[in-house]
Amino acid sequence: MSATGRLFPAPRSNASVPVAPPYSPVRVVDIDLAEPGEFHPPGSREQIRPEGRVLALVRLHGHPLGMVSGTGTSPAELWRSLANARELTTAVAAHLAADRPSTSSRVSSRPWHETAVLPCQAAGLRVLDEAPYISVIVATHDRPQLLRQCLDSLLLMEYPWFEVIVVDNAPTDASAEHLVQEAYGRRVRYVREPVAGLARAHNRGLALARGRIAAFTDDDTLVDPRWLTELAAAFSLDRRIGCVTGLIVPAELRTGAQAALERHGGFAKGYTPRTWSLQDPPADPLFPFTAGRFGSGTNMAFRMDMLRALGGFDPATGTGTPAHGGDDLLTFFRVLVGGRTLAYQPGAIVWHRHRRTEDALKAQAFGYGAGLGAYLTGALAREPQMLPALLRRLPGGIRYAAAKARGRTEPGDGWSRQLALLEIRGLLYGPLGYLRGRWLSRADRADRADRDGV
């Protein structure tokens, strides 16, 4: 889900895509087992008192354990139903055992209300003592209301040393510029990138950034107050880590289309930190080409010097280009091929507003596939020495894609066969989309050179 405009729309289908009607909206909330009875809305420390049916991100000592559904006729009953969810038992026990091994046998007593500094909090406190300067880059396109909410959440972060850069990508009016200047003044920097494309927008922000770390999110998100703290803590663990991605959870489930995407898997990559590198490859037979498993561009950060050495993001990729996406995946891949480690830190949380309509859901299915195809084409164009490795993995990749498509066609899951076919069509289109995007990028560079008299 990116913030830039779609100049190259996905093929549309007249076929109806069932999204499990009728649908009742579900409220999304945030709770911590160490704060009994307290509820917060996504991306905020404001206290609320929900009732009825909710989907909750459940944490312990600030660290996410999982998403849990619950109901209650009062806030107290609702909190108890979420806190006592059986699916959390193992995660709670593991967290408590890691924090205080001597109490691991007392899990049933749930000693959640400790006030002393715990091992799970130590890394975040250490990084705050020597916090690296972070540049947060937000690309936007004609969505000032969403952008305002995103910026408000960014400016509430507890991290002590960061800047925010808004990149207005191919805007049709000056609403984003007026918003930044009038509502935020010097707290947010504004820059315009006239050529559509998310990779271009990110590169424009990258050129202005002053931080040691570049963090990226989109204008349709709300960030957790500890987002930058958790990203910085992950980088501090190992100098070889060149990229960190984080947990992405839904900010709202107001429509059937949003619920369908979440049932499909959404953007979440789990609740356990992990790392990937070519020096210590996982058992995954498709590694390192399954870049989508590493994270998403909605929540990613890079060491600034490394990202600039790579040349930033490939302008032939990203939403707003013929490729439809793939900019994040291609950069993850190049980080790994360059000998760096990529880390996933679930404590770095971003809340995302999924697309609300059926048509947008279909376009996203096509875009997923197109971005993947564009990424794989770009990977070979940028790193041709990886072609033999890709060919060895191709049969397994085809089997994986087919199994994934079959898994999305079960009755009632909101992902009809039509959506699965759109994703496969996107995958087949992706190489052409990348080549078209690369041609347009070269033509744009030539036009600029002519205008500059080079």
Tab-separated table of C-alpha atoms in Angstrom, residues 37-328:
chain	number	residue	atom	x	y	z
A	37	GLY	CA	-7.987	-2.698	32.036
A	38	GLU	CA	-6.423	-0.140	29.686
A	39	PHE	CA	-7.302	0.127	26.010
A	40	HIS	CA	-5.683	2.384	23.418
A	41	PRO	CA	-6.569	3.143	19.789
A	42	PRO	CA	-3.977	2.322	17.115
A	43	GLY	CA	-0.899	4.541	17.238
A	44	SER	CA	-1.931	6.463	20.350
A	45	ARG	CA	-1.612	6.418	24.133
A	46	GLU	CA	-5.109	7.881	24.529
A	47	GLN	CA	-7.303	5.720	26.750
A	48	ILE	CA	-10.616	4.452	25.380
A	49	ARG	CA	-13.425	2.229	26.696
A	50	PRO	CA	-14.541	-0.120	23.934
A	51	GLU	CA	-17.337	-2.677	24.137
A	52	GLY	CA	-18.631	-5.363	21.832
A	53	ARG	CA	-16.441	-7.029	19.224
A	54	VAL	CA	-12.809	-6.027	18.759
A	55	LEU	CA	-9.538	-7.163	17.258
A	56	ALA	CA	-6.708	-6.394	19.668
A	57	LEU	CA	-2.967	-6.238	19.368
A	58	VAL	CA	-1.950	-7.789	22.686
A	59	ARG	CA	1.426	-6.898	24.166
A	60	LEU	CA	3.423	-7.649	27.268
A	61	HIS	CA	5.858	-4.980	28.498
A	62	GLY	CA	5.354	-3.203	25.177
A	63	HIS	CA	6.290	-6.215	23.043
A	64	PRO	CA	3.609	-7.614	20.701
A	65	LEU	CA	2.413	-11.164	21.328
A	66	GLY	CA	-0.338	-11.485	18.724
A	67	MET	CA	-3.674	-10.287	17.346
A	68	VAL	CA	-6.663	-11.615	19.286
A	69	SER	CA	-10.415	-11.305	18.698
A	70	GLY	CA	-12.713	-10.813	21.646
A	71	THR	CA	-16.133	-9.626	22.740
A	72	GLY	CA	-17.500	-8.137	25.924
A	73	THR	CA	-20.528	-6.216	27.145
A	74	SER	CA	-18.276	-3.934	29.196
A	75	PRO	CA	-14.636	-2.799	28.930
A	76	ALA	CA	-13.708	-4.914	31.949
A	77	GLU	CA	-15.260	-8.069	30.507
A	78	LEU	CA	-13.695	-7.384	27.125
A	79	TRP	CA	-10.228	-6.888	28.635
A	80	ARG	CA	-10.475	-10.170	30.551
A	81	SER	CA	-11.533	-12.068	27.435
A	82	LEU	CA	-8.525	-10.751	25.523
A	83	ALA	CA	-5.995	-11.179	28.334
A	84	ASN	CA	-7.050	-14.790	28.963
A	85	ALA	CA	-7.054	-15.843	25.304
A	86	ARG	CA	-5.672	-19.363	25.022
A	87	GLU	CA	-3.668	-18.548	21.891
A	88	LEU	CA	-1.471	-16.231	23.970
A	89	THR	CA	-0.482	-18.758	26.632
A	90	THR	CA	2.699	-19.964	24.949
A	91	ALA	CA	3.840	-16.463	23.977
A	92	VAL	CA	3.247	-15.123	27.492
A	93	ALA	CA	5.143	-18.015	29.067
A	94	ALA	CA	8.093	-17.568	26.706
A	95	HIS	CA	8.252	-13.828	27.334
A	96	LEU	CA	8.170	-14.195	31.117
A	97	ALA	CA	10.753	-16.970	31.064
A	98	ALA	CA	13.125	-14.809	29.000
A	99	ASP	CA	12.620	-11.816	31.264
A	100	ARG	CA	12.975	-13.618	34.569
A	101	PRO	CA	13.862	-17.313	34.268
A	102	SER	CA	13.365	-17.891	37.971
A	103	THR	CA	9.662	-17.096	37.598
A	104	SER	CA	9.029	-19.237	34.542
A	105	SER	CA	7.392	-21.852	36.751
A	106	ARG	CA	4.919	-19.218	38.016
A	107	VAL	CA	3.400	-18.328	34.670
A	108	SER	CA	-0.093	-19.061	35.905
A	109	SER	CA	0.210	-16.207	38.439
A	110	ARG	CA	0.950	-13.789	35.565
A	111	PRO	CA	3.369	-11.356	37.288
A	112	TRP	CA	2.841	-8.693	34.632
A	113	HIS	CA	2.929	-5.566	36.752
A	114	GLU	CA	6.649	-5.308	37.494
A	115	THR	CA	7.996	-1.745	37.649
A	116	ALA	CA	11.743	-2.526	37.492
A	117	VAL	CA	13.620	-2.449	34.207
A	118	LEU	CA	13.244	-5.832	32.570
A	119	PRO	CA	15.614	-7.551	30.118
A	120	CYS	CA	13.071	-7.102	27.307
A	121	GLN	CA	13.252	-3.334	27.808
A	122	ALA	CA	17.001	-2.995	28.239
A	123	ALA	CA	17.937	-2.737	24.540
A	124	GLY	CA	15.481	0.097	23.966
A	125	LEU	CA	16.782	2.012	26.984
A	126	ARG	CA	20.401	1.559	25.891
A	127	VAL	CA	19.733	2.868	22.394
A	128	LEU	CA	18.061	5.969	23.803
A	129	ASP	CA	21.299	6.852	25.596
A	130	GLU	CA	23.133	7.113	22.254
A	131	ALA	CA	20.260	7.533	19.827
A	132	PRO	CA	21.363	7.767	16.189
A	133	TYR	CA	19.728	10.561	14.200
A	134	ILE	CA	16.946	9.084	12.041
A	135	SER	CA	15.339	10.560	8.939
A	136	VAL	CA	11.708	9.488	8.515
A	137	ILE	CA	10.542	9.730	4.893
A	138	VAL	CA	6.819	9.695	4.089
A	139	ALA	CA	5.627	9.652	0.480
A	140	THR	CA	2.151	11.033	-0.172
A	141	HIS	CA	-0.205	11.665	-3.074
A	142	ASP	CA	-3.391	13.718	-2.716
A	143	ARG	CA	-4.413	12.356	0.704
A	144	PRO	CA	-4.022	15.282	3.136
A	145	GLN	CA	-6.421	13.923	5.754
A	146	LEU	CA	-4.571	10.620	6.020
A	147	LEU	CA	-1.233	12.427	5.897
A	148	ARG	CA	-2.230	14.638	8.834
A	149	GLN	CA	-3.035	11.628	11.007
A	150	CYS	CA	0.211	9.919	10.007
A	151	LEU	CA	2.273	13.011	10.843
A	152	ASP	CA	0.486	13.503	14.158
A	153	SER	CA	1.447	9.961	15.189
A	154	LEU	CA	5.051	10.473	14.050
A	155	LEU	CA	5.440	13.610	16.117
A	156	LEU	CA	4.205	11.777	19.240
A	157	MET	CA	7.035	9.235	19.145
A	158	GLU	CA	9.197	8.943	22.232
A	159	TYR	CA	12.411	8.823	20.207
A	160	PRO	CA	14.592	11.875	20.989
A	161	TRP	CA	16.362	12.668	17.718
A	162	PHE	CA	14.695	12.458	14.314
A	163	GLU	CA	13.421	14.471	11.372
A	164	VAL	CA	10.334	13.983	9.205
A	165	ILE	CA	10.425	14.574	5.443
A	166	VAL	CA	7.198	14.552	3.418
A	167	VAL	CA	7.659	13.863	-0.286
A	168	ASP	CA	4.643	15.011	-2.305
A	169	ASN	CA	4.657	12.708	-5.317
A	170	ALA	CA	3.105	14.041	-8.551
A	171	PRO	CA	0.419	16.004	-6.665
A	172	THR	CA	-2.625	17.397	-8.465
A	173	ASP	CA	-2.951	20.290	-6.011
A	174	ALA	CA	-1.086	22.021	-3.191
A	175	SER	CA	-3.105	20.555	-0.297
A	176	ALA	CA	-0.225	18.532	1.170
A	177	GLU	CA	2.155	21.477	0.915
A	178	HIS	CA	-0.319	23.792	2.655
A	179	LEU	CA	-0.945	21.198	5.360
A	180	VAL	CA	2.735	20.788	6.170
A	181	GLN	CA	3.483	24.505	6.134
A	182	GLU	CA	0.429	25.620	8.098
A	183	ALA	CA	0.030	22.783	10.626
A	184	TYR	CA	3.600	21.652	11.238
A	185	GLY	CA	5.965	24.454	10.292
A	186	ARG	CA	9.582	23.570	10.948
A	187	ARG	CA	8.734	20.247	12.590
A	188	VAL	CA	8.224	18.645	9.148
A	189	ARG	CA	10.165	19.235	5.936
A	190	TYR	CA	8.296	19.300	2.629
A	191	VAL	CA	9.583	18.504	-0.852
A	192	ARG	CA	7.822	17.849	-4.145
A	193	GLU	CA	8.755	15.075	-6.592
A	194	PRO	CA	6.920	15.828	-9.855
A	195	VAL	CA	7.468	12.437	-11.544
A	196	ALA	CA	5.125	9.708	-10.310
A	197	GLY	CA	6.625	6.640	-8.676
A	198	LEU	CA	7.157	5.551	-5.098
A	199	ALA	CA	10.830	4.721	-5.640
A	200	ARG	CA	11.386	8.204	-7.070
A	201	ALA	CA	9.638	9.762	-4.115
A	202	HIS	CA	11.795	7.806	-1.668
A	203	ASN	CA	14.948	8.751	-3.549
A	204	ARG	CA	13.938	12.405	-3.431
A	205	GLY	CA	13.589	12.215	0.324
A	206	LEU	CA	16.807	10.263	0.598
A	207	ALA	CA	18.706	13.053	-1.159
A	208	LEU	CA	17.622	15.527	1.546
A	209	ALA	CA	17.925	13.241	4.559
A	210	ARG	CA	20.482	14.056	7.265
A	211	GLY	CA	20.175	10.974	9.460
A	212	ARG	CA	22.380	7.940	9.953
A	213	ILE	CA	19.290	5.761	9.457
A	214	ALA	CA	16.521	6.263	6.876
A	215	ALA	CA	13.096	4.989	7.951
A	216	PHE	CA	10.146	4.780	5.555
A	217	THR	CA	6.400	4.577	6.005
A	218	ASP	CA	3.348	5.590	3.954
A	219	ASP	CA	0.743	8.288	4.458
A	220	ASP	CA	-2.002	5.747	5.240
A	221	THR	CA	-0.335	4.555	8.450
A	222	LEU	CA	-0.135	5.383	12.132
A	223	VAL	CA	3.158	4.620	13.842
A	224	ASP	CA	3.617	3.247	17.329
A	225	PRO	CA	5.237	5.635	19.835
A	226	ARG	CA	8.199	3.223	20.110
A	227	TRP	CA	8.596	2.661	16.369
A	228	LEU	CA	11.947	4.393	15.930
A	229	THR	CA	13.254	3.145	19.280
A	230	GLU	CA	12.685	-0.451	18.241
A	231	LEU	CA	14.210	0.083	14.791
A	232	ALA	CA	17.314	1.711	16.284
A	233	ALA	CA	17.626	-1.059	18.880
A	234	ALA	CA	17.627	-3.685	16.127
A	235	PHE	CA	20.390	-1.876	14.213
A	236	SER	CA	22.447	-1.612	17.402
A	237	LEU	CA	22.625	-5.400	17.782
A	238	ASP	CA	24.999	-5.964	14.852
A	239	ARG	CA	26.876	-3.624	12.501
A	240	ARG	CA	26.254	-6.085	9.686
A	241	ILE	CA	22.518	-5.350	9.793
A	242	GLY	CA	21.816	-3.088	6.832
A	243	CYS	CA	18.013	-3.149	6.855
A	244	VAL	CA	15.322	-3.597	9.507
A	245	THR	CA	11.636	-4.218	8.831
A	246	GLY	CA	8.828	-4.235	11.363
A	247	LEU	CA	5.354	-5.483	12.195
A	248	ILE	CA	2.409	-4.110	10.189
A	249	VAL	CA	-1.065	-4.551	11.689
A	250	PRO	CA	-4.469	-3.180	10.640
A	251	ALA	CA	-5.497	0.259	11.890
A	252	GLU	CA	-9.143	-0.416	11.050
A	253	LEU	CA	-11.455	-3.171	9.833
A	254	ARG	CA	-14.435	-1.127	8.722
A	255	THR	CA	-15.222	-2.968	5.497
A	256	GLY	CA	-15.424	-6.496	4.192
A	257	ALA	CA	-12.546	-5.790	1.810
A	258	GLN	CA	-10.278	-4.804	4.702
A	259	ALA	CA	-11.267	-7.911	6.638
A	260	ALA	CA	-10.638	-10.063	3.554
A	261	LEU	CA	-7.093	-8.753	3.241
A	262	GLU	CA	-6.452	-9.434	6.904
A	263	ARG	CA	-7.779	-13.002	6.649
A	264	HIS	CA	-5.519	-13.464	3.658
A	265	GLY	CA	-2.560	-12.607	5.856
A	266	GLY	CA	-2.378	-8.831	5.603
A	267	PHE	CA	1.138	-7.515	5.957
A	268	ALA	CA	2.085	-9.188	9.248
A	269	LYS	CA	5.234	-11.350	9.299
A	270	GLY	CA	4.856	-12.777	12.798
A	271	TYR	CA	5.843	-11.811	16.326
A	272	THR	CA	9.320	-13.308	16.603
A	273	PRO	CA	12.486	-11.336	15.760
A	274	ARG	CA	14.686	-12.941	13.142
A	275	THR	CA	17.490	-12.234	10.702
A	276	TRP	CA	18.495	-13.343	7.198
A	277	SER	CA	21.862	-13.344	5.473
A	278	LEU	CA	23.627	-15.200	2.679
A	279	GLN	CA	26.311	-16.206	5.165
A	280	ASP	CA	23.753	-18.030	7.315
A	281	PRO	CA	20.879	-18.899	4.942
A	282	PRO	CA	17.586	-20.291	6.256
A	283	ALA	CA	16.178	-23.653	5.231
A	284	ASP	CA	13.823	-21.922	2.786
A	285	PRO	CA	14.661	-23.420	-0.648
A	286	LEU	CA	13.633	-20.177	-2.411
A	287	PHE	CA	15.872	-17.888	-0.343
A	288	PRO	CA	16.897	-15.129	-1.070
A	289	PHE	CA	14.283	-14.605	-3.795
A	290	THR	CA	11.263	-14.722	-1.460
A	291	ALA	CA	11.860	-11.110	-0.471
A	292	GLY	CA	8.195	-10.625	0.409
A	293	ARG	CA	8.760	-12.694	3.540
A	294	PHE	CA	11.248	-10.161	4.885
A	295	GLY	CA	8.816	-7.280	5.293
A	296	SER	CA	7.158	-4.449	3.411
A	297	GLY	CA	7.990	-0.918	2.332
A	298	THR	CA	5.279	0.398	4.647
A	299	ASN	CA	7.645	-0.291	7.565
A	300	MET	CA	11.332	-0.442	6.673
A	301	ALA	CA	14.599	1.266	7.602
A	302	PHE	CA	18.151	1.227	6.237
A	303	ARG	CA	21.595	2.400	7.213
A	304	MET	CA	21.892	5.616	5.259
A	305	ASP	CA	25.420	5.080	3.951
A	306	MET	CA	24.583	1.594	2.694
A	307	LEU	CA	21.342	2.641	0.972
A	308	ARG	CA	23.058	5.530	-0.776
A	309	ALA	CA	25.894	3.234	-1.854
A	310	LEU	CA	23.263	1.018	-3.513
A	311	GLY	CA	22.014	4.054	-5.433
A	312	GLY	CA	18.750	4.190	-3.490
A	313	PHE	CA	15.610	2.595	-4.931
A	314	ASP	CA	15.227	1.508	-8.543
A	315	PRO	CA	13.043	4.212	-10.183
A	316	ALA	CA	11.611	1.645	-12.593
A	317	THR	CA	9.726	0.085	-9.664
A	318	GLY	CA	7.056	1.148	-7.213
A	319	THR	CA	3.432	2.219	-7.200
A	320	GLY	CA	2.805	4.923	-9.787
A	321	THR	CA	4.994	3.181	-12.386
A	322	PRO	CA	4.147	0.442	-14.908
A	323	ALA	CA	5.723	-2.049	-12.466
A	324	HIS	CA	3.016	-1.344	-9.821
A	325	GLY	CA	5.439	-2.223	-7.004
A	326	GLY	CA	8.545	-4.240	-6.185
A	327	ASP	CA	10.695	-1.295	-5.032
A	328	ASP	CA	10.917	-2.553	-1.460
